[in-house]
């Protein structure tokens, strides 16, 4: 992996990618664009924020994905035990593990793209990371709204659902009352986050190696490195297979939860239903 270019000589679109050429004649900056040295420094800061926030958020995502796997095996009851155990550790740190890194990751990624566009006067090419990242926004934000923010409403009938009340019975109600929407939301979320994270690792590993002063040889002990293997044809095949496998596991979990949902009490079902009816899109798209 080539070392990071000198900020005083050549601006870079990302420390993990090759240098970009500034717009303008003879490689000079175009009018109104940041200078090479300033844009290089800003891009390095944005890359650090982008990668660090991704690493922090990935801790939550990894823990959170365990429960759907458990649900596929043991149903709602077993998944709730797994979820409650995980919440004991991440709920007290939820703002630092979820909301702050997610916000910083979206803002820093968007700012990088805007800065590169301003510097080169052309948008960076669309990659798997960029496409899945932007597609994840309309999946992740409604997921947080429905599963974390609206359930905290104190007004009746929601009455501030506690973490113990907001378990996989809530997901089961969603599947039974809105089967198409909920299935698409859950499977789509997993189907996008896996390739996004996979490609993210390809970029974060060399960044970590430079930042922490690791040996420039790959983690695997070869000159290619683990990130190069992940980027190759076989690596992409593994990525697609892993995505399909996890999406299939979630589909099995949802089918089990659909059966378990018939045992939800009418009182809890009414409180769950109020959460979905409180969303901004429910009056528009309805329940299907």
Coordinates of C-alpha atoms in Angstrom, one line a residue:
X1 CA 0.0 0.0 0.0
X2 CA 1.5 3.3 -1.0
X3 CA 2.2 5.8 1.7
X4 CA -0.1 8.9 2.2
X5 CA 1.1 11.7 -0.2
X6 CA 2.6 14.8 1.2
X7 CA -0.3 17.3 1.8
X8 CA 1.8 20.1 0.5
X9 CA 2.2 18.5 -2.9
X10 CA -0.9 16.4 -4.0
X11 CA -4.4 16.4 -2.5
X12 CA -6.0 13.0 -1.9
X13 CA -9.6 12.0 -2.2
X14 CA -9.1 9.5 0.6
X15 CA -5.9 8.4 2.4
X16 CA -7.0 4.8 1.5
X17 CA -7.2 5.5 -2.3
X18 CA -4.9 6.9 -4.9
X19 CA -4.3 10.6 -5.2
X20 CA -6.7 12.8 -7.2
X21 CA -5.6 15.4 -9.6
X22 CA -6.8 18.9 -8.9
X23 CA -9.0 20.6 -11.4
X24 CA -7.7 23.4 -13.6
X25 CA -5.0 23.8 -16.3
X26 CA -1.6 22.2 -15.7
X27 CA -2.9 20.6 -12.5
X28 CA -3.6 23.9 -10.8
X29 CA -6.6 24.2 -8.5
X30 CA -9.8 25.4 -10.2
X31 CA -11.3 28.8 -9.2
X32 CA -13.1 28.7 -5.9
X33 CA -11.6 25.3 -4.9
X34 CA -9.7 24.6 -1.7
X35 CA -5.9 24.6 -1.9
X36 CA -4.1 21.2 -2.2
X37 CA -2.6 21.5 1.3
X38 CA -5.7 22.6 3.1
X39 CA -8.0 20.1 1.3
X40 CA -5.4 17.3 2.1
X41 CA -5.5 18.1 5.8
X42 CA -9.3 18.4 5.9
X43 CA -9.7 15.0 4.1
X44 CA -7.3 13.3 6.5
X45 CA -9.4 14.6 9.4
X46 CA -12.7 13.6 7.8
X47 CA -11.3 10.2 7.0
X48 CA -10.2 9.7 10.6
X49 CA -13.7 10.7 11.8
X50 CA -15.4 8.5 9.3
X51 CA -13.3 5.4 10.1
X52 CA -13.3 5.9 13.9
X53 CA -17.1 6.4 14.0
X54 CA -17.5 3.3 11.8
X55 CA -15.4 1.2 14.2
X56 CA -17.4 2.4 17.2
X57 CA -20.8 1.8 15.6
X58 CA -19.7 -1.6 14.4
X59 CA -19.4 -2.8 18.0
X60 CA -23.1 -2.1 18.4
X61 CA -24.1 -3.6 15.1
X62 CA -22.1 -6.8 15.8
X63 CA -23.8 -7.3 19.2
X64 CA -27.2 -6.3 17.8
X65 CA -27.0 -8.9 15.0
X66 CA -26.6 -11.8 17.4
X67 CA -30.3 -11.6 18.5
X68 CA -31.8 -12.2 15.0
X69 CA -29.6 -15.3 14.7
X70 CA -30.8 -16.5 18.1
X71 CA -34.4 -15.8 17.0
X72 CA -34.0 -18.0 14.0
X73 CA -33.0 -20.9 16.3
X74 CA -35.1 -20.4 19.4
X75 CA -37.8 -17.9 18.6
X76 CA -38.9 -14.8 20.4
X77 CA -38.3 -16.0 23.9
X78 CA -34.6 -17.0 23.3
X79 CA -34.0 -13.9 21.3
X80 CA -35.3 -11.7 24.1
X81 CA -32.9 -13.2 26.5
X82 CA -30.0 -12.5 24.2
X83 CA -31.3 -8.9 23.5
X84 CA -31.7 -8.1 27.2
X85 CA -28.2 -9.4 28.0
X86 CA -26.7 -7.2 25.2
X87 CA -28.8 -4.1 26.3
X88 CA -27.3 -4.3 29.8
X89 CA -23.9 -3.4 28.2
X90 CA -24.8 -1.0 25.4
X91 CA -27.9 0.8 26.6
X92 CA -26.1 3.0 29.2
X93 CA -23.7 4.0 26.4
X94 CA -26.3 4.2 23.6
X95 CA -25.6 7.9 22.8
X96 CA -21.9 7.2 22.5
X97 CA -22.2 3.8 20.7
X98 CA -25.1 4.5 18.4
X99 CA -26.3 8.1 17.9
X100 CA -23.0 10.0 18.0
X101 CA -20.9 7.7 15.8
X102 CA -23.8 7.2 13.3
X103 CA -24.2 11.0 13.0
X104 CA -20.5 11.6 12.7
X105 CA -20.2 8.8 10.1
X106 CA -22.9 10.2 7.9
X107 CA -21.7 13.8 8.1
X108 CA -18.0 13.1 7.6
X109 CA -18.7 10.8 4.7
X110 CA -21.0 13.4 3.0
X111 CA -18.5 16.2 3.7
X112 CA -15.6 14.1 2.1
X113 CA -17.7 13.6 -1.0
X114 CA -18.6 17.3 -1.3
X115 CA -14.9 18.3 -0.7
X116 CA -13.6 15.9 -3.3
X117 CA -16.2 17.1 -5.8
X118 CA -15.3 20.8 -5.1
X119 CA -11.6 20.0 -5.5
X120 CA -11.8 18.1 -8.7
X121 CA -15.1 19.6 -10.1
X122 CA -16.4 16.0 -10.6
X123 CA -18.2 13.7 -8.3
X124 CA -16.2 10.6 -7.0
X125 CA -17.2 7.4 -8.7
X126 CA -20.0 5.4 -7.1
X127 CA -18.8 2.4 -5.3
X128 CA -20.4 -0.4 -3.3
X129 CA -19.6 1.5 -0.1
X130 CA -21.2 4.7 -1.3
X131 CA -24.2 3.1 -2.8
X132 CA -25.0 0.9 0.2
X133 CA -24.2 3.7 2.5
X134 CA -26.8 6.1 1.1
X135 CA -29.3 3.3 0.7
X136 CA -28.9 2.5 4.4
X137 CA -30.0 5.9 5.5
X138 CA -33.8 5.4 4.8
X139 CA -33.5 2.0 6.5
X140 CA -31.5 2.9 9.6
X141 CA -33.1 6.2 10.6
X142 CA -36.7 4.8 10.5
X143 CA -35.5 1.7 12.4
X144 CA -34.1 3.9 15.2
X145 CA -37.3 6.1 15.2
X146 CA -39.6 3.1 15.4
X147 CA -37.6 0.9 17.8
X148 CA -36.1 3.5 20.1
X149 CA -37.4 7.0 19.9
X150 CA -41.2 6.8 19.4
X151 CA -41.6 4.0 22.1
X152 CA -40.3 6.4 24.7
X153 CA -43.4 8.6 24.2
X154 CA -45.0 9.0 27.6
X155 CA -48.6 9.7 26.3
X156 CA -51.1 6.8 26.2
X157 CA -51.4 4.3 24.8
X158 CA -47.7 3.9 24.2
X159 CA -46.9 4.9 27.8
X160 CA -43.1 4.8 27.6
X161 CA -42.4 1.2 26.6
X162 CA -39.5 -0.1 28.7
X163 CA -36.6 -2.1 27.2
X164 CA -38.1 -5.3 28.6
X165 CA -41.4 -4.5 26.9
X166 CA -39.8 -3.6 23.7
X167 CA -38.4 -7.0 22.8
X168 CA -39.0 -9.4 19.9
X169 CA -42.7 -9.4 20.6
X170 CA -42.6 -5.9 19.1
X171 CA -40.9 -7.3 16.0
X172 CA -43.5 -10.1 15.9
X173 CA -46.3 -7.6 16.0
X174 CA -44.7 -5.7 13.1
X175 CA -44.4 -8.9 11.0
X176 CA -48.1 -9.8 11.7
X177 CA -49.6 -6.4 11.2
X178 CA -47.3 -5.1 8.4
X179 CA -45.7 -8.2 6.8
X180 CA -44.5 -6.7 3.6
X181 CA -43.2 -3.5 5.0
X182 CA -41.5 -5.1 8.0
X183 CA -40.0 -8.0 6.0
X184 CA -38.5 -5.6 3.5
X185 CA -37.2 -3.3 6.2
X186 CA -35.5 -6.0 8.3
X187 CA -34.0 -8.0 5.4
X188 CA -33.1 -4.8 3.5
X189 CA -31.3 -3.5 6.5
X190 CA -29.1 -6.6 6.9
X191 CA -28.7 -7.0 3.1
X192 CA -27.2 -3.5 2.9
X193 CA -25.2 -3.3 6.1
X194 CA -23.1 -6.5 5.4
X195 CA -21.6 -5.3 2.1
X196 CA -21.2 -1.8 3.4
X197 CA -19.2 -3.1 6.4
X198 CA -17.3 -5.5 4.3
X199 CA -16.0 -2.8 1.9
X200 CA -15.5 -0.5 4.9
X201 CA -13.0 -3.1 6.4
X202 CA -11.1 -3.0 3.1
X203 CA -10.5 0.7 3.6
X204 CA -10.2 0.9 7.4
X205 CA -7.5 -1.8 7.7
X206 CA -4.8 0.1 5.7
X207 CA -5.8 3.3 7.5
X208 CA -5.4 1.6 10.9
X209 CA -2.0 0.2 9.7
X210 CA -0.7 3.7 8.9
X211 CA -2.3 5.3 11.9
X212 CA -1.0 2.8 14.4
X213 CA 2.3 2.2 12.7
X214 CA 1.7 -1.4 12.0
X215 CA 3.9 -3.4 9.6
X216 CA 3.0 -2.6 6.1
X217 CA 2.6 -6.2 5.3
X218 CA -0.9 -7.5 5.4
X219 CA -2.4 -8.8 8.5
X220 CA -2.4 -12.3 7.0
X221 CA 1.4 -12.1 6.7
X222 CA 1.5 -11.6 2.9
X223 CA 2.3 -8.5 1.0
X224 CA -1.3 -8.4 -0.4
X225 CA -2.9 -8.2 3.0
X226 CA -6.3 -9.1 4.1
X227 CA -7.9 -6.1 2.5
X228 CA -6.6 -7.0 -0.9
X229 CA -8.0 -10.5 -0.5
X230 CA -11.4 -9.1 0.5
X231 CA -11.3 -6.9 -2.6
X232 CA -10.5 -9.7 -5.0
X233 CA -13.0 -11.9 -6.9
X234 CA -13.1 -14.6 -4.3
X235 CA -13.5 -12.0 -1.6
X236 CA -16.4 -10.4 -3.3
X237 CA -18.0 -13.9 -3.7
X238 CA -17.6 -14.4 0.1
X239 CA -19.2 -11.0 0.7
X240 CA -22.3 -11.8 -1.5
X241 CA -22.6 -15.3 0.1
X242 CA -22.4 -13.9 3.6
X243 CA -25.0 -11.2 2.8
X244 CA -27.3 -13.9 1.3
X245 CA -26.8 -16.2 4.3
X246 CA -27.5 -13.5 6.9
X247 CA -30.6 -12.3 5.0
X248 CA -31.8 -15.9 4.9
X249 CA -31.3 -16.2 8.6
X250 CA -33.3 -13.1 9.2
X251 CA -36.0 -14.4 7.0
X252 CA -36.2 -17.6 9.1
X253 CA -36.2 -15.5 12.2
X254 CA -39.1 -13.4 10.9
X255 CA -41.1 -16.5 10.0
X256 CA -40.7 -17.9 13.6
X257 CA -41.6 -14.5 15.0
X258 CA -44.8 -14.4 12.9
X259 CA -45.9 -17.6 14.6
X260 CA -44.9 -16.4 18.1
X261 CA -46.8 -13.1 17.5
X262 CA -50.2 -14.7 17.9
X263 CA -49.6 -14.9 21.7
X264 CA -49.1 -11.2 22.2
X265 CA -51.6 -9.8 24.7
X266 CA -54.2 -7.3 23.3
X267 CA -52.9 -4.6 25.7
X268 CA -49.4 -4.9 24.4
X269 CA -50.5 -5.2 20.8
X270 CA -52.4 -1.9 21.2
X271 CA -49.3 -0.1 22.6
X272 CA -47.2 -1.6 19.8
X273 CA -49.7 -0.5 17.2
X274 CA -49.7 3.0 18.5
X275 CA -46.0 3.2 17.9
X276 CA -46.4 2.5 14.2
X277 CA -49.4 4.8 13.8
X278 CA -47.3 7.6 15.3
X279 CA -44.8 7.5 12.4
X280 CA -45.0 10.2 9.7
X281 CA -45.3 7.7 6.9
X282 CA -48.1 5.6 8.3
X283 CA -51.0 7.9 7.1
X284 CA -49.4 8.0 3.7
X285 CA -48.4 4.4 2.9
X286 CA -50.7 2.7 5.4
X287 CA -50.2 -0.8 6.9
X288 CA -49.3 -3.6 4.5

